[in-house]
mmCIF file of C-alpha atoms and ligand atoms in Angstrom:
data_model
loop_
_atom_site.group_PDB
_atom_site.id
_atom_site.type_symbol
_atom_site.label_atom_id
_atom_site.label_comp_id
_atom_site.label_asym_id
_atom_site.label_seq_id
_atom_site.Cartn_x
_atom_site.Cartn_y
_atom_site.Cartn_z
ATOM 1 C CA UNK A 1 0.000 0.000 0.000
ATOM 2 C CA UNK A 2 1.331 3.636 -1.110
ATOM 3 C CA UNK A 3 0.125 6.717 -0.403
ATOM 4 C CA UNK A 4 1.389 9.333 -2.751
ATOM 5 C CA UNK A 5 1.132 13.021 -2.521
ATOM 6 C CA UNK A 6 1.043 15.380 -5.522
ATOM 7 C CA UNK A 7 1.812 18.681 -4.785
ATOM 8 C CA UNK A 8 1.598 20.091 -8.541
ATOM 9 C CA UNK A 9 2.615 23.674 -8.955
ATOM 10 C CA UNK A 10 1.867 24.520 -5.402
ATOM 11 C CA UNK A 11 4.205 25.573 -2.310
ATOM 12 C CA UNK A 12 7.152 27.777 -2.352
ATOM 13 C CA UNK A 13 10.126 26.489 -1.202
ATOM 14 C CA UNK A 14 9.223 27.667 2.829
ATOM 15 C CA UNK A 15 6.037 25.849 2.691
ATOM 16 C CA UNK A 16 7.510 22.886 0.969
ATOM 17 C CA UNK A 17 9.374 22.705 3.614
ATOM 18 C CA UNK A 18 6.866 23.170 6.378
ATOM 19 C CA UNK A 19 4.793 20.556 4.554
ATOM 20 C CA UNK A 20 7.166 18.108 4.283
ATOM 21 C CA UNK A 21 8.037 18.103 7.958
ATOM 22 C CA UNK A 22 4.424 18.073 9.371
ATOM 23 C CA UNK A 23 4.082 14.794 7.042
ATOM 24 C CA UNK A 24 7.106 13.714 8.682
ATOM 25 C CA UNK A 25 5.643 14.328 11.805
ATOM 26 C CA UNK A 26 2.183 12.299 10.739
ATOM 27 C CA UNK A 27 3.700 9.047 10.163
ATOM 28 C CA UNK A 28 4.072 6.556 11.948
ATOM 29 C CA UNK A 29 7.833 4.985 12.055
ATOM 30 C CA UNK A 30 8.164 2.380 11.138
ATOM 31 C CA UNK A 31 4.985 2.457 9.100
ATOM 32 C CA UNK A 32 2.434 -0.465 7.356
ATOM 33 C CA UNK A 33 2.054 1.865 4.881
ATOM 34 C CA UNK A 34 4.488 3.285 2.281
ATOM 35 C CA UNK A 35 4.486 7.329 2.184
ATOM 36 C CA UNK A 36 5.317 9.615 -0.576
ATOM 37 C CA UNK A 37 5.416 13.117 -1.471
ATOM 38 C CA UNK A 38 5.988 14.889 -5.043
ATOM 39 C CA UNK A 39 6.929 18.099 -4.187
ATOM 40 C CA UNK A 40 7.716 21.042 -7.164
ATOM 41 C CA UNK A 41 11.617 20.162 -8.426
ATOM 42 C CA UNK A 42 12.656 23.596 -7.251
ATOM 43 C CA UNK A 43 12.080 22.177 -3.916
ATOM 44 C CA UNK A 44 13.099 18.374 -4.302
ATOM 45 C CA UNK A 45 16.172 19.203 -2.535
ATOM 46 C CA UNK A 46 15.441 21.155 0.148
ATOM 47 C CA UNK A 47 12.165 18.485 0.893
ATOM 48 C CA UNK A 48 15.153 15.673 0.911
ATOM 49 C CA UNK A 49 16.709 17.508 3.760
ATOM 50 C CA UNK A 50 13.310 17.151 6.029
ATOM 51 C CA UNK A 51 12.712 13.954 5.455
ATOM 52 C CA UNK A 52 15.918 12.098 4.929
ATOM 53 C CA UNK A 53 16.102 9.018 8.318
ATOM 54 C CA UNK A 54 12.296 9.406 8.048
ATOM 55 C CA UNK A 55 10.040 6.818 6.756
ATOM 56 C CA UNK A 56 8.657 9.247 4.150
ATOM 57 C CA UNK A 57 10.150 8.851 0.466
ATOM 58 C CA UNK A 58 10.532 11.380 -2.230
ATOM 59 C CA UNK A 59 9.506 11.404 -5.486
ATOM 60 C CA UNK A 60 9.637 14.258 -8.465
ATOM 61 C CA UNK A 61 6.248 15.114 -10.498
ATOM 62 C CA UNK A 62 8.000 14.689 -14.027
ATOM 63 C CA UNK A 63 11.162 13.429 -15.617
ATOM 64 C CA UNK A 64 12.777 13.598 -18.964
ATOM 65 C CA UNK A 65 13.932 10.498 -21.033
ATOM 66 C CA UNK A 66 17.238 11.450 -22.074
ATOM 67 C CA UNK A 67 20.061 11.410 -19.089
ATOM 68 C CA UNK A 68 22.378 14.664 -20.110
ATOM 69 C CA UNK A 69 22.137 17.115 -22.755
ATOM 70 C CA UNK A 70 20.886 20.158 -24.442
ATOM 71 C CA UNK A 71 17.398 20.101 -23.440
ATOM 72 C CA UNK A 72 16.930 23.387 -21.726
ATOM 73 C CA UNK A 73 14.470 23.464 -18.834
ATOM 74 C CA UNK A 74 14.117 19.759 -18.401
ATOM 75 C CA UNK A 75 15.311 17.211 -15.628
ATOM 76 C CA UNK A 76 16.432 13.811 -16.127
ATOM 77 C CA UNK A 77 16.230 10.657 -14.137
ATOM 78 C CA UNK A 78 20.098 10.577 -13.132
ATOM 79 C CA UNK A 79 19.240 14.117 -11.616
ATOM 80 C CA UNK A 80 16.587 12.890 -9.864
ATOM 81 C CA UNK A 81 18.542 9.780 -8.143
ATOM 82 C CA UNK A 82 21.655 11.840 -7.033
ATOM 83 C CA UNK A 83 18.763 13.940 -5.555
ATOM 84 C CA UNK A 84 17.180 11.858 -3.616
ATOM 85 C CA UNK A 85 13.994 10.616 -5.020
ATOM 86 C CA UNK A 86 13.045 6.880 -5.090
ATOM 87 C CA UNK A 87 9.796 7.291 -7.212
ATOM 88 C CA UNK A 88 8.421 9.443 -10.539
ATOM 89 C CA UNK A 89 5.371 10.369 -11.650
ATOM 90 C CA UNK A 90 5.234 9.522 -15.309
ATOM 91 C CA UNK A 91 2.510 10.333 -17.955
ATOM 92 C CA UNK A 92 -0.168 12.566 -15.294
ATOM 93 C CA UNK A 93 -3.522 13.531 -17.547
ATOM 94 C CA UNK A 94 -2.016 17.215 -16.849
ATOM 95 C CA UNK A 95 1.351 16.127 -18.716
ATOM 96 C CA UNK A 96 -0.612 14.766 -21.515
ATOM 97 C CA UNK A 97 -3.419 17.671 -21.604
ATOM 98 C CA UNK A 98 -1.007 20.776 -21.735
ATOM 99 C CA UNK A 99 2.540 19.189 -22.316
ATOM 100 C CA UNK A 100 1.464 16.744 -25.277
ATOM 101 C CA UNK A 101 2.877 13.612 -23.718
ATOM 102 C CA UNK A 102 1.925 10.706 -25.472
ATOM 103 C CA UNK A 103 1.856 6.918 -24.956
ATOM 104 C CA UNK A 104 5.610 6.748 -26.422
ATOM 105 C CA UNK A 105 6.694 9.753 -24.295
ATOM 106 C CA UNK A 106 5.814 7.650 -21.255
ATOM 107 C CA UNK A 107 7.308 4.497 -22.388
ATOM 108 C CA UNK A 108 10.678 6.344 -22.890
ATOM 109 C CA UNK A 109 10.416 8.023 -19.604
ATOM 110 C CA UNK A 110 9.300 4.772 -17.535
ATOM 111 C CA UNK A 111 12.625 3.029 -19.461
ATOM 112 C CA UNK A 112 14.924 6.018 -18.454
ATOM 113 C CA UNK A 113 13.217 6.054 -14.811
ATOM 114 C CA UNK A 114 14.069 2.203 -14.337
ATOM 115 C CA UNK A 115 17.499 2.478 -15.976
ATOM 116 C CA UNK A 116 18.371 4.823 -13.279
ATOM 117 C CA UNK A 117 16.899 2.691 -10.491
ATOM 118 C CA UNK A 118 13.552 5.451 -9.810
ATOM 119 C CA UNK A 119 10.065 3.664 -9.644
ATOM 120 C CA UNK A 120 7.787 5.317 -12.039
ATOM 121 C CA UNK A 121 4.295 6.205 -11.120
ATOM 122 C CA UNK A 122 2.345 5.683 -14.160
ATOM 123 C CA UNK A 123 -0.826 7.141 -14.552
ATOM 124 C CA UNK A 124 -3.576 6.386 -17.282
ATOM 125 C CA UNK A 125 -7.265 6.856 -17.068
ATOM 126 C CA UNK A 126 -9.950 7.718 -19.246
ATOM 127 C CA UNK A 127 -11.864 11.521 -20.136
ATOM 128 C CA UNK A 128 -15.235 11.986 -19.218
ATOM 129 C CA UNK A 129 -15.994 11.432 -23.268
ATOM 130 C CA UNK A 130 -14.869 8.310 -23.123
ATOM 131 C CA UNK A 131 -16.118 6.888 -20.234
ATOM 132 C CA UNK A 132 -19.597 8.189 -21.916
ATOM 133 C CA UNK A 133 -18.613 6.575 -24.850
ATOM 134 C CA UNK A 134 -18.094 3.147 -22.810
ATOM 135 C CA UNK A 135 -14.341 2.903 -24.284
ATOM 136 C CA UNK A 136 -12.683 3.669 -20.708
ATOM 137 C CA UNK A 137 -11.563 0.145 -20.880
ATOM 138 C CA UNK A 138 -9.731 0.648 -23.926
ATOM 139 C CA UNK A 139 -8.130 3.650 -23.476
ATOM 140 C CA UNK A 140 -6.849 2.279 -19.942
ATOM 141 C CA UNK A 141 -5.467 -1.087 -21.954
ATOM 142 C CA UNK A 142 -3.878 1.073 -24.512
ATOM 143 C CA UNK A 143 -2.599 3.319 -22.251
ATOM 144 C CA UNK A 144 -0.636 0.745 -20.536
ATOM 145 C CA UNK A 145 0.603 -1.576 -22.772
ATOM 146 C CA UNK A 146 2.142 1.199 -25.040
ATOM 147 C CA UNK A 147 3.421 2.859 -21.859
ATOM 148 C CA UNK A 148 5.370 -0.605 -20.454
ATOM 149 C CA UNK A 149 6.087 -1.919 -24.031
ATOM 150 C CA UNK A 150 9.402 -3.700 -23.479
ATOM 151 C CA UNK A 151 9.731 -2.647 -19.832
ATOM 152 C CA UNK A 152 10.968 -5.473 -17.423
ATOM 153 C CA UNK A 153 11.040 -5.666 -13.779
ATOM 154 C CA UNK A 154 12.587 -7.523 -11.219
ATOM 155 C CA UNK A 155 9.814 -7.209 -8.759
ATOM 156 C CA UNK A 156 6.665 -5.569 -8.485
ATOM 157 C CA UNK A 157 8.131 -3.145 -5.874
ATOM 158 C CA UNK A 158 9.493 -1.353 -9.113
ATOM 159 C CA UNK A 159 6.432 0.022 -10.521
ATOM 160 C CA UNK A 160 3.444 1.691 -9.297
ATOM 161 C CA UNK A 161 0.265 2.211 -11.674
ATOM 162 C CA UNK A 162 -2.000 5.265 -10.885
ATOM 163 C CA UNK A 163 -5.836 4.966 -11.960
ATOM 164 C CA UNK A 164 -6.735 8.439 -12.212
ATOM 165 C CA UNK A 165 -10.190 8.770 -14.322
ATOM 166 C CA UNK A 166 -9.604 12.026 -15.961
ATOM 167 C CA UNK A 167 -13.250 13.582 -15.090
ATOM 168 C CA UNK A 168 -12.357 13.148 -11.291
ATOM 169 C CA UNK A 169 -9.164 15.172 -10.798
ATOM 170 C CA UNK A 170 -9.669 18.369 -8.900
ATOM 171 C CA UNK A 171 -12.812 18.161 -9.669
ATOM 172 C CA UNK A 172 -14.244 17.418 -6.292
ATOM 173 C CA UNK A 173 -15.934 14.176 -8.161
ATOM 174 C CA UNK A 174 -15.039 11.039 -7.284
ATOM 175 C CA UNK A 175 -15.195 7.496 -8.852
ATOM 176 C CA UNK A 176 -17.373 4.760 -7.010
ATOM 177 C CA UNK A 177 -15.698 2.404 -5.300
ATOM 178 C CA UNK A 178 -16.918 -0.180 -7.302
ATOM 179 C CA UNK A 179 -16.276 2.032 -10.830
ATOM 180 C CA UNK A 180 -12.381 2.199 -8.673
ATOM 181 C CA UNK A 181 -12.367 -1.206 -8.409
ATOM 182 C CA UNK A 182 -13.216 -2.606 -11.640
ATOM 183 C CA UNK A 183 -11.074 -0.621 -13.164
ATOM 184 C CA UNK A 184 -8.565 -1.810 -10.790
ATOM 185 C CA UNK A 185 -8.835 -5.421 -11.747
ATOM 186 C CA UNK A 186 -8.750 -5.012 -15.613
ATOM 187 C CA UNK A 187 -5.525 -3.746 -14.501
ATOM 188 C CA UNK A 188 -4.262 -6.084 -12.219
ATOM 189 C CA UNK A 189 -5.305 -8.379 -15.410
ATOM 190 C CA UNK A 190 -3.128 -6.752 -17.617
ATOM 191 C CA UNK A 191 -0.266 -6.178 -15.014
ATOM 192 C CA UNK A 192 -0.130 -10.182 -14.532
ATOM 193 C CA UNK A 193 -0.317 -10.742 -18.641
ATOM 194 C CA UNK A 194 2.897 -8.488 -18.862
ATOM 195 C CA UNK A 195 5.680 -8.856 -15.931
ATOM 196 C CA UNK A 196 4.141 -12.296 -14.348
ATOM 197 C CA UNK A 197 1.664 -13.422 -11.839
ATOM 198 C CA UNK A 198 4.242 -12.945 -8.935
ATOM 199 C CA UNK A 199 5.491 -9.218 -10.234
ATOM 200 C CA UNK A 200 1.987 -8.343 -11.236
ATOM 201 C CA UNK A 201 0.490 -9.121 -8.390
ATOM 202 C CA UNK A 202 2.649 -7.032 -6.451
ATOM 203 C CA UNK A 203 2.302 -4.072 -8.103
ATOM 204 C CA UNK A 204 0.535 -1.178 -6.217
ATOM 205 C CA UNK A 205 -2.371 -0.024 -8.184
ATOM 206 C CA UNK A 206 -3.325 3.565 -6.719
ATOM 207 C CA UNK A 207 -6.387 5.516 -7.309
ATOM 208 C CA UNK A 208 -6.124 9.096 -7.971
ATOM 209 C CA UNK A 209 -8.950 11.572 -8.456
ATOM 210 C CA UNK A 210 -10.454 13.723 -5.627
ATOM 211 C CA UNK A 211 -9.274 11.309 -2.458
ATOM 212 C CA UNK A 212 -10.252 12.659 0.701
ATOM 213 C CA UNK A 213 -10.380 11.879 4.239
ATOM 214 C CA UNK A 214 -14.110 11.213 3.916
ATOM 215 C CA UNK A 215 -13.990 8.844 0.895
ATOM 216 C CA UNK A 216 -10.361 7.389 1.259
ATOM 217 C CA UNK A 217 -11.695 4.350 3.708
ATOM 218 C CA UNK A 218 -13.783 3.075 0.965
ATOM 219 C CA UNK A 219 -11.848 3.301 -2.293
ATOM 220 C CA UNK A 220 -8.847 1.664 0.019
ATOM 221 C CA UNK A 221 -10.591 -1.444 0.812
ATOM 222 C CA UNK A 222 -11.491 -2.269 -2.478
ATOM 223 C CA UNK A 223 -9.326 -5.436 -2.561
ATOM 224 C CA UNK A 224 -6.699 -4.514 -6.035
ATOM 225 C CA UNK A 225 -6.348 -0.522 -4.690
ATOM 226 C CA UNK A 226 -2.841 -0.774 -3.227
ATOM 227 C CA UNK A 227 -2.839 2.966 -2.464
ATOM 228 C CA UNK A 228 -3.970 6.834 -3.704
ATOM 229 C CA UNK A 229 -2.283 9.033 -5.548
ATOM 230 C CA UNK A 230 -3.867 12.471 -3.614
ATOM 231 C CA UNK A 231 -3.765 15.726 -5.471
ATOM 232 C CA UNK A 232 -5.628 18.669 -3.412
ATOM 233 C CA UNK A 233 -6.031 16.908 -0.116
ATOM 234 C CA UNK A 234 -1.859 16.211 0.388
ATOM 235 C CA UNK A 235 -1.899 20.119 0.522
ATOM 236 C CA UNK A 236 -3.241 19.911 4.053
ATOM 237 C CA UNK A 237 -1.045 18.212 6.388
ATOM 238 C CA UNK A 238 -4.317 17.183 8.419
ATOM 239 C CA UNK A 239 -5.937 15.622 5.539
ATOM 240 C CA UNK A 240 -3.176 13.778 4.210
ATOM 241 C CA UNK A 241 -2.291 12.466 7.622
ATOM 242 C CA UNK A 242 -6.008 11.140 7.343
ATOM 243 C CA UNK A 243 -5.402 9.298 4.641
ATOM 244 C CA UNK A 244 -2.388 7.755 5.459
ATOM 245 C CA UNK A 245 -4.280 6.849 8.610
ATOM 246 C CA UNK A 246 -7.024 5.052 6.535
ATOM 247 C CA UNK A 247 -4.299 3.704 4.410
ATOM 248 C CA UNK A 248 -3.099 1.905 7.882
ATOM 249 C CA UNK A 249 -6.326 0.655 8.940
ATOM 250 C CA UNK A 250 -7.002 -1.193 5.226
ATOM 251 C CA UNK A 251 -3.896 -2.838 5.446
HETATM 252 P P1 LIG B 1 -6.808 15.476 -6.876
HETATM 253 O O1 LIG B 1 -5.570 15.140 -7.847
HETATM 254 O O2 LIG B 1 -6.639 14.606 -5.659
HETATM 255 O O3 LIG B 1 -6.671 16.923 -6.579
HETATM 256 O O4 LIG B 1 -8.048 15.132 -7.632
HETATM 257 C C1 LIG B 1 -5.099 13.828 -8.035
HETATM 258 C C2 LIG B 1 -3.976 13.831 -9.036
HETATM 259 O O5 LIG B 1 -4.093 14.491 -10.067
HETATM 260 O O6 LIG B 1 -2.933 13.170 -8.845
#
């Protein structure tokens, strides 16, 4: 179980740091429960510092797929290891939406993520259209095996999958926990068709789209969500800590 926050393009670097250390704070050590935070890169070093001896684990929100080189503005996977960061979130709806990241994008960046030893988050999920359409399915199904096409692992500790329906980020809207959990076990399906029945079944498959305190119980017991990836609520040190706290109880 993994629960994952996403801090976007929020916090300056004093209240990344204030963040960071009342998550610190929240959890448990040792903990049942694996915690995460994806703060801004301007701040990826500075959140190390608070956390570093503490249960909590760092990850970065984005990653490029080449390792050095003239590519001005971006930051690559080697950068993000010497940094400190054990986990990346690769191919968000937000990257896709405004940053035209495609299917390939993400497979290059989840090969350059495990060739430097990060575990890529890897989100998919559908658009409201879609869903409408009844083709949420499909899109998942593509989205996934294009993303992992020739990707290997040596455990399923070395991937994460996020299941973030598209019509339910920041949108205060969330997914049943059944609609979670069907989705869920497609996935699980396809997870076990492409690394194994031991690696795939190991795999944490998070939810993602407007997890709260009040709703994280449910969609955690669902029996293939492994964890949340939490947008707006891992802004508030109280709410987040709620989570985690479900995340504990499920486990
Ligand atoms: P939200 O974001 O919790 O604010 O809906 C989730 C995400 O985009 O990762």
């Amino acid at each position: 179980m993994l629960i994952a926050g996403n801090w976007k393009m929020n916090t300056d670097l004093p209240t990344a740091r204030q963040l960071a250390s009342a998550v610190v704070s929240s959890v448990g050590d040792p903990n049942p429960v694996r915690v995460a935070i994806f703060p801004p890169m301007v701040s990826i070093d500075a959140v190390f510092s608070v956390i570093h001896g503490s249960p909590v684990l760092l990850g970065a929100q984005n990653v490029h797929d080449g390792e050095y080189g003239a590519y001005t503005g971006e930051v690559s996977a080697p950068m993000l290891r010497s940094a400190g960061c054990h986990y990346v979130i690769v191919g968000h709806s937000e990257r896709r939406q405004h940053f035209g990241e495609t299917d390939e994008t993400v497979n290059f960046k989840i090969a350059s993520s495990r060739a430097n030893r990060l575990v890529p988050v890897v989100c998919v999920g559908e658009t409201l259209s879609e869903r409408d359409a009844g083709r949420e399915k499909q899109i998942v199904e593509r989205q996934i095996r294009a993303g992992m096409k020739g990707v290997a692992i040596g455990s399923g500790l070395e991937m994460v999958v996020a299941y973030e329906p598209i019509w339910a980020i920041g949108t205060g809207r969330t997914a049943t926990p059944e609609q979670a959990q069907e989705m869920h076990a497609l996935i699980r399906k396809i997870l076990i068709d492409l690394f194994g029945k031991t690696s795939g079944s190991d795999i944490d498959i998070l939810y993602g789209g407007s997890m709260k305190p009040g709703n994280a119980a449910e969609l955690l017991s669902q029996p293939d969500v492994g964890g949340g990836l939490i947008g707006g609520a891992s802004l508030k040190a109280e709410d987040f800590a709620a989570i985690v706290a479900a995340a504990v109880k499920a486990v």
